[in-house]
N, CA, C and O atoms as a CHARMM CRD file, in Angstrom:
* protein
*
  236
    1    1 UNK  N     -8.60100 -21.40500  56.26900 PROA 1      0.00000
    2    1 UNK  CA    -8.41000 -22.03400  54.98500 PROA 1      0.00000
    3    1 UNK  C     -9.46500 -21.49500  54.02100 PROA 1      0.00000
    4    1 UNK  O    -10.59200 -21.29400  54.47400 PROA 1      0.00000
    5    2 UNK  N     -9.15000 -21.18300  52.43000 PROA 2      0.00000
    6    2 UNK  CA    -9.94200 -21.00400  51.94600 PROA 2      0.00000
    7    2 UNK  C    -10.85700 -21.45000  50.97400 PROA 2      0.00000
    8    2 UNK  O    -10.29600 -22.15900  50.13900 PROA 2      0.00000
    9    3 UNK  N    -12.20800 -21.27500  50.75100 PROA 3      0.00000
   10    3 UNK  CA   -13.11500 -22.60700  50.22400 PROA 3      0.00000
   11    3 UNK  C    -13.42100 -21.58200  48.61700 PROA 3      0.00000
   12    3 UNK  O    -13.64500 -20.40700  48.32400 PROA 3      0.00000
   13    4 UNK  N    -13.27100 -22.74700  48.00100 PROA 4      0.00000
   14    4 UNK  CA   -13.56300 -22.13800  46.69600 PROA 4      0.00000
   15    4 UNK  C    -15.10300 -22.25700  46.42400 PROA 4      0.00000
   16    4 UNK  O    -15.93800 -23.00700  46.93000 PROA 4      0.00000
   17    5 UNK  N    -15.23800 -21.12300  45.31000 PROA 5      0.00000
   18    5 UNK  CA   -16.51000 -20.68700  44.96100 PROA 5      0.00000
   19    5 UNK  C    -17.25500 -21.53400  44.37200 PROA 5      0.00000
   20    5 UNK  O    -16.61000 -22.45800  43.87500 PROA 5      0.00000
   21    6 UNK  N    -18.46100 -21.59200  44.21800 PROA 6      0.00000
   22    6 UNK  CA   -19.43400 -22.83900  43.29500 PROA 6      0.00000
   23    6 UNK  C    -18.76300 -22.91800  42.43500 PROA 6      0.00000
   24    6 UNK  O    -17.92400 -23.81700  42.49600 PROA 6      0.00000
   25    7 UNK  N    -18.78200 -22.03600  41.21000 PROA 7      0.00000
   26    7 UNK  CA   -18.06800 -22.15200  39.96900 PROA 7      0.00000
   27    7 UNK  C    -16.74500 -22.69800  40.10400 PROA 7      0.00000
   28    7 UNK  O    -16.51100 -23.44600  39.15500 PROA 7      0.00000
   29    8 UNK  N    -15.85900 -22.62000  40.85600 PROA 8      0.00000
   30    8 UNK  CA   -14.72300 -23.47000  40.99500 PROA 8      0.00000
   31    8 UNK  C    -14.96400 -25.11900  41.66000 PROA 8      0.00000
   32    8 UNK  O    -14.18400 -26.05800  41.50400 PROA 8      0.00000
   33    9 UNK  N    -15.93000 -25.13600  42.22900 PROA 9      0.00000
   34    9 UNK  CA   -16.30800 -26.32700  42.46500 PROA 9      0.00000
   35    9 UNK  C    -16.97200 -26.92600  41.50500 PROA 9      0.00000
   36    9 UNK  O    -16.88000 -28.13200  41.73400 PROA 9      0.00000
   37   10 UNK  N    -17.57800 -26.75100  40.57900 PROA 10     0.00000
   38   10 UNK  CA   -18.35000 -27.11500  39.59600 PROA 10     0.00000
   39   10 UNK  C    -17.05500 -27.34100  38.56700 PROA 10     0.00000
   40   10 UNK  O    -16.85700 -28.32000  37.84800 PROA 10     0.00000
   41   11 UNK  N    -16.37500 -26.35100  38.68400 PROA 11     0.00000
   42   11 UNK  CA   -15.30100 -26.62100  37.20900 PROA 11     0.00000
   43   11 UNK  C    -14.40600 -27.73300  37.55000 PROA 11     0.00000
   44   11 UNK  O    -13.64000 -28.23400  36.72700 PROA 11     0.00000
   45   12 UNK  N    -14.50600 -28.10100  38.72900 PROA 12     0.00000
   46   12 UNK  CA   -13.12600 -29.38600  39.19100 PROA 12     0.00000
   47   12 UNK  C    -14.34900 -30.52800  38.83800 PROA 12     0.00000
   48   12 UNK  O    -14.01000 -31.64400  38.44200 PROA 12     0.00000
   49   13 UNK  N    -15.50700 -30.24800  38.97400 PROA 13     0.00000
   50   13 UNK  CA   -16.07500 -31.63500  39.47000 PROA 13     0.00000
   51   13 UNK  C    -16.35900 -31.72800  37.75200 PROA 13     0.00000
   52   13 UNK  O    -16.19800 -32.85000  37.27000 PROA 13     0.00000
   53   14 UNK  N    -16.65500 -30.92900  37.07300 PROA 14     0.00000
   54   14 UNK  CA   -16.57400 -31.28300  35.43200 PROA 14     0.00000
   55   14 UNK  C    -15.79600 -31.56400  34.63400 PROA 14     0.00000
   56   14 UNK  O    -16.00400 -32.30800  33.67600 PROA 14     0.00000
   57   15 UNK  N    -14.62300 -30.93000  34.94500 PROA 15     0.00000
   58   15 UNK  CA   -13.47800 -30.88200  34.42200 PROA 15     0.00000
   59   15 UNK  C    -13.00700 -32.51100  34.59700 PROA 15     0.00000
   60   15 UNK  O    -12.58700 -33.09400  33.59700 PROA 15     0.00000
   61   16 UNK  N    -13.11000 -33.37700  36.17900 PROA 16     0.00000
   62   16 UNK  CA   -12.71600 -34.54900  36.30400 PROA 16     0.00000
   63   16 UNK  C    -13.76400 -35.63400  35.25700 PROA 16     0.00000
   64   16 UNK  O    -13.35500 -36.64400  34.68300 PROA 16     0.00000
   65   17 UNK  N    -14.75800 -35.25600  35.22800 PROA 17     0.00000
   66   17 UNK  CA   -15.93600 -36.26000  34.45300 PROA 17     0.00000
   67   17 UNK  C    -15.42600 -35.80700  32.93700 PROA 17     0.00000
   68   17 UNK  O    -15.17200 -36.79600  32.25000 PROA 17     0.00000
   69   18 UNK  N    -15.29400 -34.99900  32.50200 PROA 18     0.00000
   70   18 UNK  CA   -14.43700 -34.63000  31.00400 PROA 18     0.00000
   71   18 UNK  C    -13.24000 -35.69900  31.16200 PROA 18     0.00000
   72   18 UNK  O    -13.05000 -36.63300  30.38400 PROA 18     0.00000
   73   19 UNK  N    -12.49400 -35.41500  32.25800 PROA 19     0.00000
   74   19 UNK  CA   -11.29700 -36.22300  31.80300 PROA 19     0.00000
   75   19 UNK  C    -11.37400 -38.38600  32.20100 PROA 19     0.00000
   76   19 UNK  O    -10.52200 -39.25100  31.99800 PROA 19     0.00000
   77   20 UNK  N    -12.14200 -38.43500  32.52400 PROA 20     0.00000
   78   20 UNK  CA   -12.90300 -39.54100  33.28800 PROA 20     0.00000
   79   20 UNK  C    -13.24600 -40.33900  31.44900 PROA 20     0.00000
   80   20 UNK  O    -12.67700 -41.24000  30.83400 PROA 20     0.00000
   81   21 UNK  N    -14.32400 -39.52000  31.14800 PROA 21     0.00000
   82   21 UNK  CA   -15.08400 -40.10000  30.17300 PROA 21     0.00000
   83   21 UNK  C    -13.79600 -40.06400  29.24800 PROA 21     0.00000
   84   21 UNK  O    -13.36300 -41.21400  29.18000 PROA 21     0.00000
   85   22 UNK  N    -13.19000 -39.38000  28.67500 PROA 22     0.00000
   86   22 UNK  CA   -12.00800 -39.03200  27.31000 PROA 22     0.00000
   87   22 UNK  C    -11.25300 -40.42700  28.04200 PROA 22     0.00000
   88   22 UNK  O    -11.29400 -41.55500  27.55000 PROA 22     0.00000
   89   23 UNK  N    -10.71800 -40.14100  29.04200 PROA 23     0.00000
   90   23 UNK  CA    -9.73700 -42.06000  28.98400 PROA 23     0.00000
   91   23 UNK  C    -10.19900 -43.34600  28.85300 PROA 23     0.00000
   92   23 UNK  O     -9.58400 -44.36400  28.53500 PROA 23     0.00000
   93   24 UNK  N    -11.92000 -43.09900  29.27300 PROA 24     0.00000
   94   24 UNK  CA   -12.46200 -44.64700  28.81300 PROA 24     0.00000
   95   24 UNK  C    -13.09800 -44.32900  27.56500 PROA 24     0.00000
   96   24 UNK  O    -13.98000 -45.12800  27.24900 PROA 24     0.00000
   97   25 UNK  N    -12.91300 -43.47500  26.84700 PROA 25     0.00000
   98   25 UNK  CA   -13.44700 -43.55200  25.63200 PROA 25     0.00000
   99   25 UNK  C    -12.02300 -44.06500  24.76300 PROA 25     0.00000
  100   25 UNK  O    -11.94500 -45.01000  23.97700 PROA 25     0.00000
  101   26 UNK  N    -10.93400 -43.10500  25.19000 PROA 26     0.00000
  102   26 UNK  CA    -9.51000 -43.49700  24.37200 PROA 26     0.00000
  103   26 UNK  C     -9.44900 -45.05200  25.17100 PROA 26     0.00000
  104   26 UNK  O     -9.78200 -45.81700  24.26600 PROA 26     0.00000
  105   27 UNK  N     -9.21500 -45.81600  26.29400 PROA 27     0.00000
  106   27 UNK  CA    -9.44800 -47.15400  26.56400 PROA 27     0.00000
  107   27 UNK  C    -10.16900 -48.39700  25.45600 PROA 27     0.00000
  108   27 UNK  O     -9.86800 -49.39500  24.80200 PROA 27     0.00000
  109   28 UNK  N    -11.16000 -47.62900  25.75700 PROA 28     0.00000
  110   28 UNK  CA   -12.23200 -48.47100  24.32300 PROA 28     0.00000
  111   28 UNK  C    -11.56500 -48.25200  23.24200 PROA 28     0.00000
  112   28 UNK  O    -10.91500 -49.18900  22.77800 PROA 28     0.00000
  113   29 UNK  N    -11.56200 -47.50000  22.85300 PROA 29     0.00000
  114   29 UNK  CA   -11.18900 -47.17600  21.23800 PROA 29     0.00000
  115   29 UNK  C    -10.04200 -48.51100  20.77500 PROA 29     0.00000
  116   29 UNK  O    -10.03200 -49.33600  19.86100 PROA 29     0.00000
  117   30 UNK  N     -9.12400 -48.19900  21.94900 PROA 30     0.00000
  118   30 UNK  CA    -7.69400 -48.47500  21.69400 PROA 30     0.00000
  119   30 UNK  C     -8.11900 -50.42800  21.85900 PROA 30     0.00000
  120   30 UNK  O     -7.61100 -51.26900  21.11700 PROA 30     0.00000
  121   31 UNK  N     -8.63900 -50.60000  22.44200 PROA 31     0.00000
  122   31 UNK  CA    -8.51000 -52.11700  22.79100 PROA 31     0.00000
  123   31 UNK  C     -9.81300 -52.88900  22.86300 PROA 31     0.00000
  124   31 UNK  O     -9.91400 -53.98500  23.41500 PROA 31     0.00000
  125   32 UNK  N    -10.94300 -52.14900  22.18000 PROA 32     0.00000
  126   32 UNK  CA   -12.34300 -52.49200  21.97000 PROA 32     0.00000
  127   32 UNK  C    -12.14200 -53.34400  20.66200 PROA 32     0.00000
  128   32 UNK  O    -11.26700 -53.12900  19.82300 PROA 32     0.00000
  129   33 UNK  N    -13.08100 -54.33800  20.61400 PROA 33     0.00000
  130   33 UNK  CA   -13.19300 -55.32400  19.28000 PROA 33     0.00000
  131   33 UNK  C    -14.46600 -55.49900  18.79600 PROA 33     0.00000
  132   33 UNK  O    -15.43500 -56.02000  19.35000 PROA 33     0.00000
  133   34 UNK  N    -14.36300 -55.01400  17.71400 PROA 34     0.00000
  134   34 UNK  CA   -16.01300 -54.57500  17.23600 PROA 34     0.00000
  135   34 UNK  C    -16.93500 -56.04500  16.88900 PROA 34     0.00000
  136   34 UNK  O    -18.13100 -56.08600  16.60200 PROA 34     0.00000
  137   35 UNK  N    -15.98600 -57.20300  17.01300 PROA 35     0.00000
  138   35 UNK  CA   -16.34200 -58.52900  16.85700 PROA 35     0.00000
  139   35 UNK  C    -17.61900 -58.86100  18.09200 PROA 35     0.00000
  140   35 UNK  O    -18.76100 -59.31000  17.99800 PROA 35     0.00000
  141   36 UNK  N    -16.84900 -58.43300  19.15300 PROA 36     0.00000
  142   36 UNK  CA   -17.49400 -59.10400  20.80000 PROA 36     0.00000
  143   36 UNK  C    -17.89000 -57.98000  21.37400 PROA 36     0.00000
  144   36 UNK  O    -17.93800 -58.06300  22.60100 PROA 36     0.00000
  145   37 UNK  N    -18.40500 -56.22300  20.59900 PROA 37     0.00000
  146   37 UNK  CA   -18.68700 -55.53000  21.33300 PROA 37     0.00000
  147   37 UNK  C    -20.20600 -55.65500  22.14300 PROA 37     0.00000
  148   37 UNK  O    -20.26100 -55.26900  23.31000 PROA 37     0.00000
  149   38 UNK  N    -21.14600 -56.08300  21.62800 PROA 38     0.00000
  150   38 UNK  CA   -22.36200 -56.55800  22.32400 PROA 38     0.00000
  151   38 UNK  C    -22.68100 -58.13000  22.73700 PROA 38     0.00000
  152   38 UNK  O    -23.66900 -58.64700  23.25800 PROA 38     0.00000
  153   39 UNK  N    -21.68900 -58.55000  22.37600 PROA 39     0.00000
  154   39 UNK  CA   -22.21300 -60.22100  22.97200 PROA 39     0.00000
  155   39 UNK  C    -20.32100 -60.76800  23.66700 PROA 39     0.00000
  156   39 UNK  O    -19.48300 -61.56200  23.23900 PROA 39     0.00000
  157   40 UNK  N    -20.35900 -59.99300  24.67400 PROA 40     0.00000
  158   40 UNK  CA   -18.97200 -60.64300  24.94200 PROA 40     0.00000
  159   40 UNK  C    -18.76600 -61.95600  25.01000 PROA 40     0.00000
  160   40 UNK  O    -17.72900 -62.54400  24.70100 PROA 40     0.00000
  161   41 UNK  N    -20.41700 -62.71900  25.68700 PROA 41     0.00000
  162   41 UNK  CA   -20.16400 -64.13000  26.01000 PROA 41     0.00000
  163   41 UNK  C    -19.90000 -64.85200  24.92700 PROA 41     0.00000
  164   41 UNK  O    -19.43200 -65.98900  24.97000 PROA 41     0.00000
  165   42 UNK  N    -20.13700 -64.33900  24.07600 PROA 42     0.00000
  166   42 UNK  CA   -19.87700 -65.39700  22.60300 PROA 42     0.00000
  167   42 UNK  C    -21.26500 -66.25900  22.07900 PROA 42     0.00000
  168   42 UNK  O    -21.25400 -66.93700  21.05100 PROA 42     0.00000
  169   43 UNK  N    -22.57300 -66.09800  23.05300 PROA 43     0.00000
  170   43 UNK  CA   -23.54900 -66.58800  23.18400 PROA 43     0.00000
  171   43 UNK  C    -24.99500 -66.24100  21.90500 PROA 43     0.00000
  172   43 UNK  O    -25.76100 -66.95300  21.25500 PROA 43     0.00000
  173   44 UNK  N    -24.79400 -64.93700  22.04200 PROA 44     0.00000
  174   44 UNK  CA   -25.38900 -64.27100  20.84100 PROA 44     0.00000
  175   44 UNK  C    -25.16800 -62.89700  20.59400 PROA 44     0.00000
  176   44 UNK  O    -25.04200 -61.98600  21.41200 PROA 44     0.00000
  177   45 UNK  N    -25.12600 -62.85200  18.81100 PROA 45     0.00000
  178   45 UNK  CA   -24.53100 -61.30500  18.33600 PROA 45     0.00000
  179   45 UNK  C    -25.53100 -60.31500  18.63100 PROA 45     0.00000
  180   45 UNK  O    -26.48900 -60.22400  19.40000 PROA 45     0.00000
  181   46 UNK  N    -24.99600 -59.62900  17.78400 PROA 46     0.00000
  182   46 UNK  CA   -25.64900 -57.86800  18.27700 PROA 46     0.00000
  183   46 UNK  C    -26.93200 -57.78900  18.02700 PROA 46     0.00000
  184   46 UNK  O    -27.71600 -57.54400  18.94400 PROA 46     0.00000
  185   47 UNK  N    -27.17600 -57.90000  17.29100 PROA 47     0.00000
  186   47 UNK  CA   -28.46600 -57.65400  16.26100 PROA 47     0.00000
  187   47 UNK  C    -29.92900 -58.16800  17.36500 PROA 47     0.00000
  188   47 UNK  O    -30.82900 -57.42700  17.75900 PROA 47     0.00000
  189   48 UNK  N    -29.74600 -59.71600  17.66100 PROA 48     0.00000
  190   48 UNK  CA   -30.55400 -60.16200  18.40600 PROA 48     0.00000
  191   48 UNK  C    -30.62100 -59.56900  20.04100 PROA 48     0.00000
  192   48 UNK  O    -31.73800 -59.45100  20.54600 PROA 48     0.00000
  193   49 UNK  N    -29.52600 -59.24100  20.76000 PROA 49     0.00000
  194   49 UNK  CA   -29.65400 -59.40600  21.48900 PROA 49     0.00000
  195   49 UNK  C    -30.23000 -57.37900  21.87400 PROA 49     0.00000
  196   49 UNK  O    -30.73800 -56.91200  22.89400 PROA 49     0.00000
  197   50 UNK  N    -29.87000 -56.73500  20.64900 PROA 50     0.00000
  198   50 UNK  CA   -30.15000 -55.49800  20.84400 PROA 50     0.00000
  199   50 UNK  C    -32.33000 -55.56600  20.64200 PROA 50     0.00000
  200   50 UNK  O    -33.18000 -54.94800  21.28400 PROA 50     0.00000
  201   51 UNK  N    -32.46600 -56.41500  19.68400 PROA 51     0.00000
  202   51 UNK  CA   -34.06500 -56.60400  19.83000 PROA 51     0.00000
  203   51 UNK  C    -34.55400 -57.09200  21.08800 PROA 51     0.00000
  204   51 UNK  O    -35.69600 -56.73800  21.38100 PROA 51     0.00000
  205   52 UNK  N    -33.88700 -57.89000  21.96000 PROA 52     0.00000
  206   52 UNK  CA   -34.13300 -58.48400  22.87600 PROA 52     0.00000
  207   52 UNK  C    -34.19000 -57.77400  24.09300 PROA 52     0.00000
  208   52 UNK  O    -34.84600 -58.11900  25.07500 PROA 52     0.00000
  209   53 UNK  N    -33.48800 -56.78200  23.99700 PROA 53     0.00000
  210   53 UNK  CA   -33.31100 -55.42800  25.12800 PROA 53     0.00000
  211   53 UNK  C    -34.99900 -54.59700  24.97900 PROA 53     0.00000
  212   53 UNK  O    -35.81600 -54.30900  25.85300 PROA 53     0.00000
  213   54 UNK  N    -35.02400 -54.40700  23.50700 PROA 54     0.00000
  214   54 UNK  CA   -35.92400 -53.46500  23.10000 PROA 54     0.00000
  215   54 UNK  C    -37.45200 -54.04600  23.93000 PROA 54     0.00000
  216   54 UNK  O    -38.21100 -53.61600  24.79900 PROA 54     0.00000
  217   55 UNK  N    -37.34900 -55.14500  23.15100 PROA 55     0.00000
  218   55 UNK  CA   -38.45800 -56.17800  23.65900 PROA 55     0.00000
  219   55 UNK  C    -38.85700 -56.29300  24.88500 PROA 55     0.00000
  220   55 UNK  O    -40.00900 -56.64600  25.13700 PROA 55     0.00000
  221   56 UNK  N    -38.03300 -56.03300  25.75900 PROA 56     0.00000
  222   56 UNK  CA   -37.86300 -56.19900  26.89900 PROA 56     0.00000
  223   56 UNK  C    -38.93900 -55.58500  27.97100 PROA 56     0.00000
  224   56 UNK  O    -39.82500 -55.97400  28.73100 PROA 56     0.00000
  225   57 UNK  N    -38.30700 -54.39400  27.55400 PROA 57     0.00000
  226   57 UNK  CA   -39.52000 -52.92800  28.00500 PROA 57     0.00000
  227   57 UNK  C    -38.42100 -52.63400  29.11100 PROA 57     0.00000
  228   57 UNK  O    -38.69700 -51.86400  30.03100 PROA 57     0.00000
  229   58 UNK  N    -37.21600 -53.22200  29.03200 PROA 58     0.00000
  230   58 UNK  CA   -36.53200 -52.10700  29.71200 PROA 58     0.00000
  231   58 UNK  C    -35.42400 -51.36600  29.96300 PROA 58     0.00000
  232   58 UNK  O    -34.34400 -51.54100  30.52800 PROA 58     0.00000
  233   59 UNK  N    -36.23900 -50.08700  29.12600 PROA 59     0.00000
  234   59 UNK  CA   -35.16300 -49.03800  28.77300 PROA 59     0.00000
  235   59 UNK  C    -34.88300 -48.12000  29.51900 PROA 59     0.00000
  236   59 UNK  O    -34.01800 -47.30500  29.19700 PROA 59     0.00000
């Protein structure tokens, strides 16, 4: 049987993460709500909870 070359192994394994990332990006796009994008719980909006990350120390 025959085994393909790095470069053909590299191009399947990129080629799948290209097509990986493009459907959850078209996913999001299509059915993302810019209302609940950082606070899904409904608990607190963006703004705070993005300082609260920062604050955090961990990035």
């Amino acid at each position: 049987m025959a085994q393909l070359s790095s470069q053909g192994n590299n191009a399947i394994i990129y080629l799948t993460y290209a097509f990986l990332l493009a459907t959850g990006l078209l996913l999001a796009w299509k059915f993302g709500n810019k209302n609940n994008f950082l606070a899904s719980n409904g608990t607190q909006s963006g703004l705070p909870l993005a300082v609260n990350f920062i604050a955090s120390g961990t990035y």
